[in-house]
């Protein structure tokens, strides 16, 4: 009985095995290539710097703690020592614990490098920065990114911090920053500092703020040799405007405003993003003038820089900012220097096309051979006469 090649079981099995081998080759290390992301080297360097900073600060913060006073793993599962559960007057309000945990992951520094590239910032550029004590991890990440990218950040900080941030009066953000500067882990530190909190002068609200809070904040600023942004407590709105005016003056005195490549806001400081800015500016990341105009934020440093067409990098709303990039909260952390921020795996186009051609060719060859067999069989076949 005549059976063309294309219908023979052993031929079909061999064809299936051959194509499976081609698929295996295309999916193996030979067929998969790793493509590094933009700024790969800078990101790796930023992660390394942030790692060093976290280790140094952990020693610094823990050095005067009793040995049996262990880090609370429930709030600080990555054992950074920089999640502060301190009832303090300089606390400015409630905070998101998972957001604070997330910004303390070293890969967060690489995310900031990515944002700086998105904003068009290049090596050697100068950027303006406004940061608070609420997210020490994000502050450290910014300094790490700047050092890795060879940037010059002009930074103004505020001492006040929301819950889980740098709320310990002995270890305010200004203390942490100054220690990193003295140990040469970061290249710059704040050119000035405000008190932060309500009215940017820690105006009393319930059990937080007030004279005692201002005493602790000013003491921290003085002991770290940072100029204080003077304040007037009596009129809340007036002081906020005074603080914004002073900040803009400091930025422009340090560097001509047209020389700034970006303004980076970290946290929810009212002087930086305006009263209610946290709710009004709903999108984190890089924001251009048109977007800032649509949000209609009040008088603020962000609005003033935006009016000069300086790109804004808004580091807030952390769940949205890190989605699909860095694990949010908890002990889960991507391997440092790995993940979508650093590289992606793609099929090797040459190997894939070659395997595809061999696959199609094998099917065509068997089909052509079978067609030839059928034609030859038809030409030589003489059915017996039934007459």
Short mmCIF file of C-alpha atoms in Angstrom, two decimals:
data_model
loop_
_atom_site.label_atom_id
_atom_site.label_comp_id
_atom_site.label_asym_id
_atom_site.label_seq_id
_atom_site.Cartn_x
_atom_site.Cartn_y
_atom_site.Cartn_z
CA UNK A 1 0.00 0.00 0.00
CA UNK A 2 1.40 3.38 -1.06
CA UNK A 3 1.83 5.99 1.72
CA UNK A 4 3.48 9.35 0.93
CA UNK A 5 6.24 10.54 3.26
CA UNK A 6 4.06 13.24 4.80
CA UNK A 7 1.69 10.55 6.12
CA UNK A 8 4.31 8.20 7.54
CA UNK A 9 4.36 8.12 11.34
CA UNK A 10 8.15 7.95 11.59
CA UNK A 11 8.50 11.00 9.31
CA UNK A 12 5.96 13.01 11.34
CA UNK A 13 7.68 12.04 14.61
CA UNK A 14 11.07 13.01 13.18
CA UNK A 15 9.62 16.33 11.95
CA UNK A 16 8.13 17.03 15.40
CA UNK A 17 11.40 16.17 17.15
CA UNK A 18 13.38 18.36 14.73
CA UNK A 19 11.07 21.34 15.28
CA UNK A 20 11.13 20.84 19.04
CA UNK A 21 14.94 20.97 18.89
CA UNK A 22 14.71 24.23 16.95
CA UNK A 23 12.34 25.65 19.57
CA UNK A 24 14.70 24.53 22.34
CA UNK A 25 17.65 26.25 20.65
CA UNK A 26 15.67 29.49 20.16
CA UNK A 27 14.62 29.45 23.84
CA UNK A 28 18.02 28.49 25.27
CA UNK A 29 20.95 30.67 26.22
CA UNK A 30 21.96 30.67 22.58
CA UNK A 31 18.65 32.19 21.55
CA UNK A 32 18.14 34.60 24.46
CA UNK A 33 20.19 37.77 24.84
CA UNK A 34 20.31 40.19 27.78
CA UNK A 35 19.84 43.82 26.83
CA UNK A 36 21.05 46.33 29.41
CA UNK A 37 18.85 49.35 30.08
CA UNK A 38 19.78 52.96 29.55
CA UNK A 39 22.15 54.10 32.28
CA UNK A 40 22.97 50.53 33.30
CA UNK A 41 26.42 51.36 34.69
CA UNK A 42 25.15 54.44 36.55
CA UNK A 43 22.33 52.42 38.07
CA UNK A 44 24.67 49.70 39.30
CA UNK A 45 26.94 52.35 40.79
CA UNK A 46 24.02 54.14 42.47
CA UNK A 47 22.87 50.87 44.06
CA UNK A 48 26.38 50.22 45.37
CA UNK A 49 26.62 53.74 46.84
CA UNK A 50 23.20 53.42 48.50
CA UNK A 51 24.22 50.06 49.94
CA UNK A 52 27.29 51.64 51.50
CA UNK A 53 25.18 54.53 52.82
CA UNK A 54 22.64 52.21 54.43
CA UNK A 55 25.33 50.12 56.09
CA UNK A 56 27.09 53.21 57.42
CA UNK A 57 23.87 54.76 58.76
CA UNK A 58 22.86 51.49 60.37
CA UNK A 59 26.11 51.53 62.35
CA UNK A 60 25.70 55.23 63.12
CA UNK A 61 22.14 54.99 64.39
CA UNK A 62 22.70 51.77 66.33
CA UNK A 63 26.05 52.65 67.92
CA UNK A 64 24.54 53.98 71.16
CA UNK A 65 21.76 51.42 71.38
CA UNK A 66 21.95 48.54 73.89
CA UNK A 67 23.01 45.29 72.27
CA UNK A 68 19.79 43.60 73.26
CA UNK A 69 17.71 46.37 71.67
CA UNK A 70 17.11 44.55 68.41
CA UNK A 71 15.53 45.99 65.29
CA UNK A 72 11.79 45.39 65.18
CA UNK A 73 11.37 43.08 62.19
CA UNK A 74 7.65 43.79 62.06
CA UNK A 75 8.30 47.36 60.93
CA UNK A 76 11.83 47.02 59.54
CA UNK A 77 12.02 43.58 57.89
CA UNK A 78 15.12 44.52 55.86
CA UNK A 79 16.88 45.49 59.14
CA UNK A 80 17.98 48.93 57.93
CA UNK A 81 17.68 50.55 61.34
CA UNK A 82 16.16 53.57 59.56
CA UNK A 83 12.46 52.95 60.24
CA UNK A 84 11.86 55.12 63.29
CA UNK A 85 8.97 54.23 65.58
CA UNK A 86 9.50 57.23 67.83
CA UNK A 87 6.81 59.37 69.46
CA UNK A 88 8.28 62.75 68.71
CA UNK A 89 7.24 66.38 68.56
CA UNK A 90 8.99 66.76 65.19
CA UNK A 91 6.65 64.19 63.67
CA UNK A 92 4.51 66.03 61.13
CA UNK A 93 1.72 63.49 60.68
CA UNK A 94 0.86 59.91 59.78
CA UNK A 95 2.92 58.01 57.25
CA UNK A 96 2.80 54.94 55.01
CA UNK A 97 5.07 52.29 56.53
CA UNK A 98 5.32 50.26 53.32
CA UNK A 99 6.37 53.34 51.37
CA UNK A 100 9.18 54.01 53.85
CA UNK A 101 10.29 50.36 53.62
CA UNK A 102 10.26 50.46 49.83
CA UNK A 103 12.43 53.57 49.49
CA UNK A 104 15.07 51.92 51.70
CA UNK A 105 15.69 49.18 49.12
CA UNK A 106 19.00 49.90 47.33
CA UNK A 107 17.38 49.45 43.91
CA UNK A 108 15.38 52.61 44.64
CA UNK A 109 18.55 54.57 43.80
CA UNK A 110 18.48 53.00 40.33
CA UNK A 111 14.85 54.07 39.91
CA UNK A 112 15.89 57.66 40.62
CA UNK A 113 18.64 57.36 37.99
CA UNK A 114 15.95 56.25 35.56
CA UNK A 115 13.77 59.26 36.43
CA UNK A 116 16.70 61.63 35.99
CA UNK A 117 17.36 60.21 32.53
CA UNK A 118 13.64 60.51 31.71
CA UNK A 119 13.83 64.19 32.62
CA UNK A 120 16.77 64.69 30.26
CA UNK A 121 19.38 65.15 32.99
CA UNK A 122 22.92 64.38 31.82
CA UNK A 123 26.27 63.83 33.50
CA UNK A 124 27.70 67.07 34.87
CA UNK A 125 24.30 68.80 35.14
CA UNK A 126 23.02 70.76 38.14
CA UNK A 127 19.66 69.95 39.71
CA UNK A 128 17.65 71.61 42.48
CA UNK A 129 16.26 69.36 45.20
CA UNK A 130 13.72 69.75 47.99
CA UNK A 131 13.60 66.91 50.51
CA UNK A 132 12.14 66.20 53.94
CA UNK A 133 12.88 63.76 56.74
CA UNK A 134 9.82 61.68 55.87
CA UNK A 135 11.56 59.27 53.48
CA UNK A 136 15.26 58.91 54.35
CA UNK A 137 15.55 56.09 51.82
CA UNK A 138 14.45 58.31 48.93
CA UNK A 139 16.81 61.07 50.11
CA UNK A 140 19.73 58.63 50.22
CA UNK A 141 18.70 57.25 46.82
CA UNK A 142 18.79 60.74 45.33
CA UNK A 143 22.28 61.47 46.64
CA UNK A 144 23.47 58.04 45.44
CA UNK A 145 22.05 58.65 41.96
CA UNK A 146 23.68 62.09 41.79
CA UNK A 147 27.09 60.73 42.74
CA UNK A 148 26.80 57.88 40.22
CA UNK A 149 25.74 60.27 37.44
CA UNK A 150 28.26 62.98 38.35
CA UNK A 151 25.51 65.53 39.06
CA UNK A 152 25.62 68.57 41.31
CA UNK A 153 22.50 68.68 43.53
CA UNK A 154 21.58 71.96 45.24
CA UNK A 155 19.55 70.67 48.18
CA UNK A 156 17.25 72.34 50.69
CA UNK A 157 15.87 70.06 53.38
CA UNK A 158 13.32 70.24 56.14
CA UNK A 159 13.73 68.52 59.49
CA UNK A 160 10.14 67.46 60.16
CA UNK A 161 9.20 63.89 59.23
CA UNK A 162 6.00 61.93 58.97
CA UNK A 163 5.50 58.71 60.93
CA UNK A 164 8.15 56.00 60.32
CA UNK A 165 10.50 58.62 58.86
CA UNK A 166 13.46 60.30 60.62
CA UNK A 167 11.39 61.33 63.66
CA UNK A 168 14.06 60.68 66.31
CA UNK A 169 15.33 64.13 67.48
CA UNK A 170 18.83 62.61 67.85
CA UNK A 171 18.81 61.24 64.32
CA UNK A 172 16.94 63.72 62.16
CA UNK A 173 17.41 63.69 58.40
CA UNK A 174 19.93 66.53 58.78
CA UNK A 175 21.98 64.32 61.14
CA UNK A 176 21.87 61.36 58.78
CA UNK A 177 22.78 63.49 55.78
CA UNK A 178 25.68 65.19 57.56
CA UNK A 179 27.08 61.84 58.70
CA UNK A 180 27.06 60.53 55.12
CA UNK A 181 28.77 63.72 53.99
CA UNK A 182 31.47 63.51 56.67
CA UNK A 183 32.20 59.87 55.79
CA UNK A 184 32.52 60.82 52.08
CA UNK A 185 29.71 58.57 50.96
CA UNK A 186 27.85 61.53 49.44
CA UNK A 187 29.46 64.57 47.81
CA UNK A 188 27.11 67.37 48.90
CA UNK A 189 24.72 68.22 51.70
CA UNK A 190 21.90 70.70 52.23
CA UNK A 191 22.71 74.37 51.63
CA UNK A 192 19.89 75.29 54.05
CA UNK A 193 17.14 73.70 56.12
CA UNK A 194 13.70 74.65 57.34
CA UNK A 195 11.74 73.19 60.23
CA UNK A 196 9.09 71.57 58.04
CA UNK A 197 5.64 70.58 59.21
CA UNK A 198 2.65 72.89 59.31
CA UNK A 199 3.53 76.27 57.79
CA UNK A 200 7.11 75.00 57.32
CA UNK A 201 7.70 76.15 60.91
CA UNK A 202 6.35 73.15 62.87
CA UNK A 203 3.32 75.11 63.92
CA UNK A 204 1.51 73.28 66.69
CA UNK A 205 -1.26 70.92 65.67
CA UNK A 206 -2.68 68.66 68.35
CA UNK A 207 0.19 66.83 70.05
CA UNK A 208 2.80 67.60 67.38
CA UNK A 209 4.73 70.74 66.54
CA UNK A 210 5.06 73.71 68.82
CA UNK A 211 7.91 75.25 70.79
CA UNK A 212 9.47 71.97 71.86
CA UNK A 213 9.46 70.64 68.30
CA UNK A 214 11.07 73.85 67.03
CA UNK A 215 13.72 73.58 69.72
CA UNK A 216 14.68 70.04 68.64
CA UNK A 217 14.64 70.92 64.93
CA UNK A 218 16.74 74.08 65.32
CA UNK A 219 19.19 72.21 67.51
CA UNK A 220 19.64 69.56 64.83
CA UNK A 221 20.19 72.22 62.16
CA UNK A 222 22.77 74.07 64.27
CA UNK A 223 24.79 70.99 65.27
CA UNK A 224 25.15 70.02 61.63
CA UNK A 225 26.29 73.50 60.51
CA UNK A 226 23.42 74.04 58.08
CA UNK A 227 21.94 77.55 57.62
CA UNK A 228 18.44 77.84 59.05
CA UNK A 229 15.62 79.22 56.92
CA UNK A 230 14.21 81.82 59.32
CA UNK A 231 10.52 81.67 60.14
CA UNK A 232 7.62 83.59 61.65
CA UNK A 233 5.20 81.43 63.58
CA UNK A 234 2.46 84.03 64.05
CA UNK A 235 0.99 83.92 60.55
CA UNK A 236 0.94 80.46 59.04
CA UNK A 237 0.34 81.38 55.39
CA UNK A 238 2.75 84.29 55.58
CA UNK A 239 5.54 82.06 56.85
CA UNK A 240 5.00 79.49 54.11
CA UNK A 241 5.28 82.20 51.47
CA UNK A 242 8.40 83.55 53.17
CA UNK A 243 9.92 80.08 53.14
CA UNK A 244 9.19 79.59 49.43
CA UNK A 245 10.64 83.01 48.60
CA UNK A 246 13.78 82.24 50.61
CA UNK A 247 14.20 78.84 48.96
CA UNK A 248 13.91 80.28 45.46
CA UNK A 249 16.40 83.01 46.38
CA UNK A 250 18.86 80.42 47.68
CA UNK A 251 18.51 78.27 44.56
CA UNK A 252 19.07 81.19 42.22
CA UNK A 253 21.95 82.58 44.29
CA UNK A 254 23.73 79.26 44.14
CA UNK A 255 23.22 78.71 40.41
CA UNK A 256 21.43 80.73 37.76
CA UNK A 257 17.89 79.38 37.47
CA UNK A 258 18.33 78.65 33.75
CA UNK A 259 21.20 76.29 34.61
CA UNK A 260 19.03 73.77 36.48
CA UNK A 261 18.21 70.64 34.49
CA UNK A 262 15.44 69.52 36.87
CA UNK A 263 13.80 70.13 40.21
CA UNK A 264 13.40 67.02 42.36
CA UNK A 265 10.77 66.97 45.09
CA UNK A 266 10.94 64.22 47.70
CA UNK A 267 8.03 63.98 50.12
CA UNK A 268 5.03 66.17 50.79
CA UNK A 269 6.61 69.41 52.05
CA UNK A 270 4.16 72.30 51.54
CA UNK A 271 6.91 74.74 50.59
CA UNK A 272 7.98 72.40 47.82
CA UNK A 273 4.62 71.29 46.37
CA UNK A 274 2.18 73.78 47.86
CA UNK A 275 -0.68 73.44 50.33
CA UNK A 276 -2.65 70.33 49.39
CA UNK A 277 -0.06 69.46 46.75
CA UNK A 278 0.07 65.84 47.83
CA UNK A 279 -3.54 65.35 46.72
CA UNK A 280 -3.44 67.72 43.76
CA UNK A 281 -0.35 66.25 42.09
CA UNK A 282 -1.68 62.74 41.63
CA UNK A 283 1.06 61.43 39.33
CA UNK A 284 4.60 60.67 40.54
CA UNK A 285 7.66 60.75 38.30
CA UNK A 286 8.61 63.27 35.65
CA UNK A 287 6.17 66.16 35.18
CA UNK A 288 6.42 68.91 32.57
CA UNK A 289 4.93 72.39 32.67
CA UNK A 290 1.61 71.47 31.01
CA UNK A 291 0.94 68.78 33.61
CA UNK A 292 1.83 71.04 36.53
CA UNK A 293 -0.47 73.73 35.10
CA UNK A 294 -3.35 71.24 34.92
CA UNK A 295 -2.97 70.35 38.61
CA UNK A 296 -3.38 74.03 39.58
CA UNK A 297 -1.19 73.81 42.64
CA UNK A 298 -0.68 76.83 44.86
CA UNK A 299 2.38 79.00 45.28
CA UNK A 300 5.32 76.63 45.73
CA UNK A 301 8.85 75.86 44.62
CA UNK A 302 7.52 73.31 42.13
CA UNK A 303 5.26 75.90 40.53
CA UNK A 304 8.06 78.47 40.31
CA UNK A 305 10.48 76.04 38.66
CA UNK A 306 7.76 74.79 36.34
CA UNK A 307 7.09 78.37 35.19
CA UNK A 308 10.74 78.43 34.07
CA UNK A 309 10.13 75.21 32.06
CA UNK A 310 12.35 73.19 34.38
CA UNK A 311 11.20 69.52 34.45
CA UNK A 312 9.86 68.34 37.81
CA UNK A 313 10.66 64.92 39.28
CA UNK A 314 8.00 64.17 41.88
CA UNK A 315 8.97 61.37 44.30
CA UNK A 316 5.79 60.63 46.21
CA UNK A 317 2.85 58.19 45.85
CA UNK A 318 5.40 55.38 46.14
CA UNK A 319 3.03 52.44 45.32
CA UNK A 320 2.33 54.02 41.94
CA UNK A 321 5.94 55.02 41.37
CA UNK A 322 7.43 51.52 41.91
CA UNK A 323 4.63 49.39 40.43
CA UNK A 324 6.07 46.55 38.38
CA UNK A 325 9.62 47.74 39.11
CA UNK A 326 10.45 47.29 42.80
CA UNK A 327 8.53 45.10 45.30
CA UNK A 328 6.36 47.31 47.48
CA UNK A 329 6.99 47.14 51.23
CA UNK A 330 7.73 44.09 53.31
CA UNK A 331 10.86 41.94 53.32
CA UNK A 332 10.58 41.14 49.61
CA UNK A 333 13.35 42.78 47.66
CA UNK A 334 14.66 42.30 44.15
CA UNK A 335 18.27 41.13 43.95
CA UNK A 336 20.37 44.27 44.00
CA UNK A 337 21.36 45.38 40.52
CA UNK A 338 18.88 43.01 38.87
CA UNK A 339 15.37 43.33 37.47
CA UNK A 340 13.59 45.42 34.83
CA UNK A 341 15.41 48.57 35.89
CA UNK A 342 18.70 47.08 34.77
CA UNK A 343 18.14 44.70 31.88
CA UNK A 344 15.58 42.67 29.94
CA UNK A 345 15.88 39.34 28.15
CA UNK A 346 15.00 39.18 24.47
CA UNK A 347 15.12 36.59 21.75
CA UNK A 348 18.23 36.70 19.58
CA UNK A 349 16.69 37.80 16.29
CA UNK A 350 19.30 36.03 14.13
CA UNK A 351 18.98 32.68 15.95
CA UNK A 352 15.17 32.95 16.05
CA UNK A 353 14.89 33.68 12.31
CA UNK A 354 17.36 30.91 11.49
CA UNK A 355 15.35 28.38 13.51
CA UNK A 356 12.13 29.61 11.91
CA UNK A 357 13.60 29.18 8.42
CA UNK A 358 14.79 25.66 9.23
CA UNK A 359 11.36 24.83 10.66
CA UNK A 360 9.47 26.13 7.62
CA UNK A 361 12.07 24.58 5.31
CA UNK A 362 11.65 21.14 6.89
CA UNK A 363 7.88 21.23 6.41
CA UNK A 364 8.22 22.49 2.83
CA UNK A 365 10.83 19.83 2.04
CA UNK A 366 8.64 16.97 3.34
CA UNK A 367 5.61 18.44 1.59
CA UNK A 368 7.48 18.84 -1.73
CA UNK A 369 8.95 15.34 -1.48
CA UNK A 370 5.50 13.86 -0.77
CA UNK A 371 3.97 15.80 -3.66
CA UNK A 372 6.67 14.42 -5.96
CA UNK A 373 5.99 10.86 -4.71
CA UNK A 374 2.27 11.25 -5.35
CA UNK A 375 2.83 12.56 -8.89
CA UNK A 376 5.21 9.70 -9.68
CA UNK A 377 2.77 7.19 -8.26
CA UNK A 378 -0.07 8.66 -10.27
CA UNK A 379 1.95 8.58 -13.49
CA UNK A 380 2.90 4.89 -13.14
CA UNK A 381 -0.30 3.57 -11.63
CA UNK A 382 -2.41 1.37 -14.01
CA UNK A 383 -5.61 0.20 -12.47
CA UNK A 384 -6.74 -3.30 -13.54
CA UNK A 385 -9.58 -3.41 -15.97
CA UNK A 386 -12.80 -4.66 -14.55
CA UNK A 387 -13.97 -5.78 -18.00
#
